[in-house]
Short mmCIF file of C-alpha atoms and ligand atoms in Angstrom, two decimals:
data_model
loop_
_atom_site.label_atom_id
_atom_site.label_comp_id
_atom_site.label_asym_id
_atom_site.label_seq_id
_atom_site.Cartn_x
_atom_site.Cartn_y
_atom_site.Cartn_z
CA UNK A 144 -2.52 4.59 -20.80
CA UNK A 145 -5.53 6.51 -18.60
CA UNK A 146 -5.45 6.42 -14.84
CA UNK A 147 -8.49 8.31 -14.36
CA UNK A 148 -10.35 7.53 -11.50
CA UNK A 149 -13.30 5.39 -11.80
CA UNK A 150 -15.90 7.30 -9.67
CA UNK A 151 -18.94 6.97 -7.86
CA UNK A 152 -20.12 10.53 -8.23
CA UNK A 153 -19.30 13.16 -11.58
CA UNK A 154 -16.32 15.10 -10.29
CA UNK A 155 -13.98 17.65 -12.49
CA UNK A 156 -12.23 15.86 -15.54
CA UNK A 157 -8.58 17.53 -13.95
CA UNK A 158 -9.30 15.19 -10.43
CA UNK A 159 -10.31 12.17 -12.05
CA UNK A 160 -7.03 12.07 -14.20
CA UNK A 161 -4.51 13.05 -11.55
CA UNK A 162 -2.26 10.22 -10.67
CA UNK A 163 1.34 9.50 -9.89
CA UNK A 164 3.95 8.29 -11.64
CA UNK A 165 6.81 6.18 -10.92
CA UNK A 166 8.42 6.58 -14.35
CA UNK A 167 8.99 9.78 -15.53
CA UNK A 168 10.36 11.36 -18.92
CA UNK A 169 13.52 12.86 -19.15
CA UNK A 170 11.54 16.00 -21.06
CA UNK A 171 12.38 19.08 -19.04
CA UNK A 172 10.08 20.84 -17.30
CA UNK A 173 9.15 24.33 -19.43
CA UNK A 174 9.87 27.53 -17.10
CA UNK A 175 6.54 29.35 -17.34
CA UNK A 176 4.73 25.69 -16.60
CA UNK A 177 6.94 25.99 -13.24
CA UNK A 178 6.41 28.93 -12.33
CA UNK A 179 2.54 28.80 -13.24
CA UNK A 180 3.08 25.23 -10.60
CA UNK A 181 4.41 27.69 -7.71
CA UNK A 182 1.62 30.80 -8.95
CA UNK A 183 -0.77 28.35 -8.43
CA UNK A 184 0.55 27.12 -4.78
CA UNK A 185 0.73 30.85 -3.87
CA UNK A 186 -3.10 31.17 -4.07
CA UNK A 187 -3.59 28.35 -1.61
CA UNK A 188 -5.90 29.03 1.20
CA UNK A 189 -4.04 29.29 5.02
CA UNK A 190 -4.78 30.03 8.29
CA UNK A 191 -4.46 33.43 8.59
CA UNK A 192 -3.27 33.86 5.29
CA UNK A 193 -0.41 32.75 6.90
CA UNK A 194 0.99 31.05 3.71
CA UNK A 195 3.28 28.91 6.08
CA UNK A 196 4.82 27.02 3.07
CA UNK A 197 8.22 27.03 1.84
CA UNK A 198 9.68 25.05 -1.59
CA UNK A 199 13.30 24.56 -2.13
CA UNK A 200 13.55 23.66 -6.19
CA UNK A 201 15.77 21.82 -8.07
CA UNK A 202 16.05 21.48 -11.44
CA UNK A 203 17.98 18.66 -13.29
CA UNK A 204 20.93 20.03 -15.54
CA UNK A 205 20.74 23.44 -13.72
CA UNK A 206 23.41 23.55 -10.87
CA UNK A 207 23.33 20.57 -8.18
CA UNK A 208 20.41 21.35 -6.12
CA UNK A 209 18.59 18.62 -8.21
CA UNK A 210 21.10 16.24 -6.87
CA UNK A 211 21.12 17.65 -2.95
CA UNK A 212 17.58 16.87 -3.28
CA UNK A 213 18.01 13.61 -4.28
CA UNK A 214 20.65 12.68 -2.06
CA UNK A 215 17.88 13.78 0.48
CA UNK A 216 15.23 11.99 -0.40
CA UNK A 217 14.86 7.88 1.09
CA UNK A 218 16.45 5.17 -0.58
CA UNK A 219 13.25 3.61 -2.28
CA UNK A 220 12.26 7.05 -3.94
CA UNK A 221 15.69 7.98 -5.01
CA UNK A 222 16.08 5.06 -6.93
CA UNK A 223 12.91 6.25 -9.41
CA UNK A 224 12.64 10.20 -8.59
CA UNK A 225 15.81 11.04 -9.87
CA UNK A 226 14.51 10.66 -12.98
CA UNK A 227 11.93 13.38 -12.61
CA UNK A 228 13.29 16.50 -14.11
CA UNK A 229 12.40 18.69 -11.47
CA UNK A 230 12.58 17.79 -7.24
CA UNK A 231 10.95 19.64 -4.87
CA UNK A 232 11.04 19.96 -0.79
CA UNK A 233 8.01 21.09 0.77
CA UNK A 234 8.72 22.98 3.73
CA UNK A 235 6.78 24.26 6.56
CA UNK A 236 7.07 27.29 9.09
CA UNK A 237 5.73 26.24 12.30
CA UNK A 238 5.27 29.56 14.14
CA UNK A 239 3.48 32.75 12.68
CA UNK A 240 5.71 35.74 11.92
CA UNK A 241 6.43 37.51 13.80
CA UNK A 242 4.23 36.34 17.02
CA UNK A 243 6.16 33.45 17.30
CA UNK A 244 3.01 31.76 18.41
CA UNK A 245 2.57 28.11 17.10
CA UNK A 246 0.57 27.14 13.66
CA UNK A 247 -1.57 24.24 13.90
CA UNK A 248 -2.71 24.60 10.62
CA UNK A 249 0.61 24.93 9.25
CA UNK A 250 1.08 21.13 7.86
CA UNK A 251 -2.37 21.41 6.82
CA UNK A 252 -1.93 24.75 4.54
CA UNK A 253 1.20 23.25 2.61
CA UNK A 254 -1.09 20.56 1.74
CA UNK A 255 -3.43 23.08 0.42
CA UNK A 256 -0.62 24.44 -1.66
CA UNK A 257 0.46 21.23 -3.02
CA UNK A 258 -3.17 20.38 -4.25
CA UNK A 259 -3.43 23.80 -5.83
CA UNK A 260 0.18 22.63 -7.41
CA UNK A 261 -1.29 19.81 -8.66
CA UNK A 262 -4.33 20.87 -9.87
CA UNK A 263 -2.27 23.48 -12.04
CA UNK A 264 0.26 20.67 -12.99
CA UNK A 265 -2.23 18.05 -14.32
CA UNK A 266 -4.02 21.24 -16.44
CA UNK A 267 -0.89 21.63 -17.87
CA UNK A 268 0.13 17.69 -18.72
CA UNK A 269 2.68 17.58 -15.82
CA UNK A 270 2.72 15.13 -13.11
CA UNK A 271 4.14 14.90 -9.62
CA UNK A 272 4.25 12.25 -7.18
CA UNK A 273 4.63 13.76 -3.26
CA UNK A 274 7.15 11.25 -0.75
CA UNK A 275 7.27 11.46 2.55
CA UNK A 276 9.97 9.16 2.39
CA UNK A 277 12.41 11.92 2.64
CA UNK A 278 14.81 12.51 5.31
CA UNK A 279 13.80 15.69 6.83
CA UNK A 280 16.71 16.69 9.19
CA UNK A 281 19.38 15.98 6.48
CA UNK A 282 17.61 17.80 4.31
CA UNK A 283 17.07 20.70 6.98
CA UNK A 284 20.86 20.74 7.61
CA UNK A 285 21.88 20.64 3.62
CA UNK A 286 19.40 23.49 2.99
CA UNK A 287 19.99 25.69 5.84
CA UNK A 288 16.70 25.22 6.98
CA UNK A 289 15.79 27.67 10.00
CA UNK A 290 14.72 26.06 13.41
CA UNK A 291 11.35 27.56 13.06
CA UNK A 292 10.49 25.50 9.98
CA UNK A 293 10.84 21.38 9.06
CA UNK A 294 11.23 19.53 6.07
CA UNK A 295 8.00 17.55 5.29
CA UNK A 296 7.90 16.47 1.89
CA UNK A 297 9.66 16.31 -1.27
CA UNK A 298 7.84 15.89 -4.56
CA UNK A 299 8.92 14.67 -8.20
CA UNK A 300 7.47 16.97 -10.93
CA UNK A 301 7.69 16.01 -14.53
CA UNK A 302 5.83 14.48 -17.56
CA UNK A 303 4.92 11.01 -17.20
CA UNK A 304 6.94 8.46 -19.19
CA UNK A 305 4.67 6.67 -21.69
CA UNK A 306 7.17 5.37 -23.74
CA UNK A 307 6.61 1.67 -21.94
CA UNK A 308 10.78 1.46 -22.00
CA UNK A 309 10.67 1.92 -17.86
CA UNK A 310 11.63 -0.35 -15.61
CA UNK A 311 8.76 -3.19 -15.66
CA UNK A 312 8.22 -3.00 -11.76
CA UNK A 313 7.83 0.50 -11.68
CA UNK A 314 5.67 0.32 -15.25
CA UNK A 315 3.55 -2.45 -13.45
CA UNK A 316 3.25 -0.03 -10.44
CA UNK A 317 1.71 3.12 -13.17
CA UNK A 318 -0.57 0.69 -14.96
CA UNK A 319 -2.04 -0.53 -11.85
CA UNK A 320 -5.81 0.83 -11.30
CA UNK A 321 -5.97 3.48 -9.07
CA UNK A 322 -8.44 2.75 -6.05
CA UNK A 323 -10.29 4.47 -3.05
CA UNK A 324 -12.36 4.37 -0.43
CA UNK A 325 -15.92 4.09 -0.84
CA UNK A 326 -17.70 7.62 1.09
CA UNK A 327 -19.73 5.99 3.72
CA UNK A 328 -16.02 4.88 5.04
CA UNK A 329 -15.52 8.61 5.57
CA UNK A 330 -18.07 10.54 5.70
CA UNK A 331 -19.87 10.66 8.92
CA UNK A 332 -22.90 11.87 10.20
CA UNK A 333 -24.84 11.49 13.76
CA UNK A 334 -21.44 9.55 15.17
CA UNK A 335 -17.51 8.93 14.01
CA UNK A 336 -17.65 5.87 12.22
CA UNK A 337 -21.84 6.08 10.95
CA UNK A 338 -22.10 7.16 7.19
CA UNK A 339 -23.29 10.33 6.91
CA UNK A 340 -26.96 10.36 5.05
CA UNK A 341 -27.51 13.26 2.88
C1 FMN B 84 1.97 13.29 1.47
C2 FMN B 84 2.23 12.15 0.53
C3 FMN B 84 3.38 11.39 0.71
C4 FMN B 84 3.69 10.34 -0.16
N1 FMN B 84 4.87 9.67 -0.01
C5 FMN B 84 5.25 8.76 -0.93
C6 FMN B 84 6.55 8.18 -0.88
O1 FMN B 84 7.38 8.51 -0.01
N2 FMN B 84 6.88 7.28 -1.83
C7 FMN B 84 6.00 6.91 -2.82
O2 FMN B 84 6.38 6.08 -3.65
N3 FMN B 84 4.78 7.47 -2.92
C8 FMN B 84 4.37 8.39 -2.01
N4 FMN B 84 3.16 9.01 -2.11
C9 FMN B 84 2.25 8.70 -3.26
C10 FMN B 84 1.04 7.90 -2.82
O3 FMN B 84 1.43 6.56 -2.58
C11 FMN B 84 -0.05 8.03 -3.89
O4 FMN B 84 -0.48 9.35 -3.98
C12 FMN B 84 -1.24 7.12 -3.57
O5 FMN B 84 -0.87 5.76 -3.68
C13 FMN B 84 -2.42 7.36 -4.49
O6 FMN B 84 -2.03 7.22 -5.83
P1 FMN B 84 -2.36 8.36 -6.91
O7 FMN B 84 -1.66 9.62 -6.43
O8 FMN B 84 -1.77 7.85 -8.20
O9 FMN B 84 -3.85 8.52 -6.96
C14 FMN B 84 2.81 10.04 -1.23
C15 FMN B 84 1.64 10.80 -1.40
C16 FMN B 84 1.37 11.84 -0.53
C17 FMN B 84 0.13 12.67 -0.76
#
């Protein structure tokens, strides 16, 4: 099966073929591949260099942070992420250290983070599909989150399940075409809402 990306302009071979998965396999995650997920997040660009994001890591079969995730996450994602061998909370700090003043940029830079994640990830074969369907405060509370930081995501790493033996609404969901926006939708010149002409 391909999900890659039928686009309108040549972009990198690693974009194109990103995608997420609802089915994952139960093939564990190799160490150095995580670590080389979170290396790769490190390098991120932030405001400041502020590097204002935070991951809390579980890994299936290794202690029960895997399952405190889980339990974490909302009901329609923990029916499918939990088989993802490794879950993930993205996690943001809201104030620079140690003015204390506030970080606009801070959910912005753990997005930055996460793409460099996934960039790394799909290089190496892995995939990982982001929620925001997680809830944040429980999480906060189970994780002994600090005040100055929130839970914003969680994220399902592992190697997509090919096998076709998945659940056929979730295998219907991955087979599905992948679709976007056309630019001049988005890219705006002159005035919000005019395509941009370059
Ligand atoms: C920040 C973020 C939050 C998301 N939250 C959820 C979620 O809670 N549940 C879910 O099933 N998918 C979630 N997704 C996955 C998107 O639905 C998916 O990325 C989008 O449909 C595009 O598909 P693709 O990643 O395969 O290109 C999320 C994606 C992002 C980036």
């Amino acid at each position: 099966m391909t999900k890659t990306a039928d686009t309108d302009h040549k972009i990198h071979n690693t974009l194109a073929t990103r995608w997420s998965p609802y089915l994952f396999a139960e093939t564990p995650v190799d160490v150095n591949d995580l670590q080389a997920l979170f290396e790769a997040a490190r390098w991120a660009p932030s405001s400041y260099n502020e590097q204002p994001w935070r991951f809390i890591v579980g890994v299936a079969g290794q202690g029960d942070d895997h399952q405190r995730i889980l339990d974490c996450l909302a009901e329609p994602n923990r029916v499918w992420a939990g088989r993802a061998p490794v879950l993930v909370l993205g996690v943001v700090v809201d104030q620079f250290v140690p003015s204390g003043t506030p970080n606009k940029a801070a959910e912005h830079d753990l997005g930055l983070a996460v793409g460099n994640l996934l960039v790394e990830a799909t290089v190496r074969g892995l995939s990982v599909h982001q929620m925001i369907g997680v809830d944040a405060d429980a999480a906060k509370t189970e994780f002994g989150v600090p005040d100055s930081a929130h839970v914003l995501t969680a994220m399902a790493i592992g190697h997509a399940d090919k096998s076709g033996a998945g659940e056929a609404k979730y295998a219907e969901r991955d087979n599905t075409t992948r679709t976007r926006k056309p630019l001049p939708e988005f890219v705006f010149g002159t005035r919000f809402g005019t395509s941009a002409r370059f």
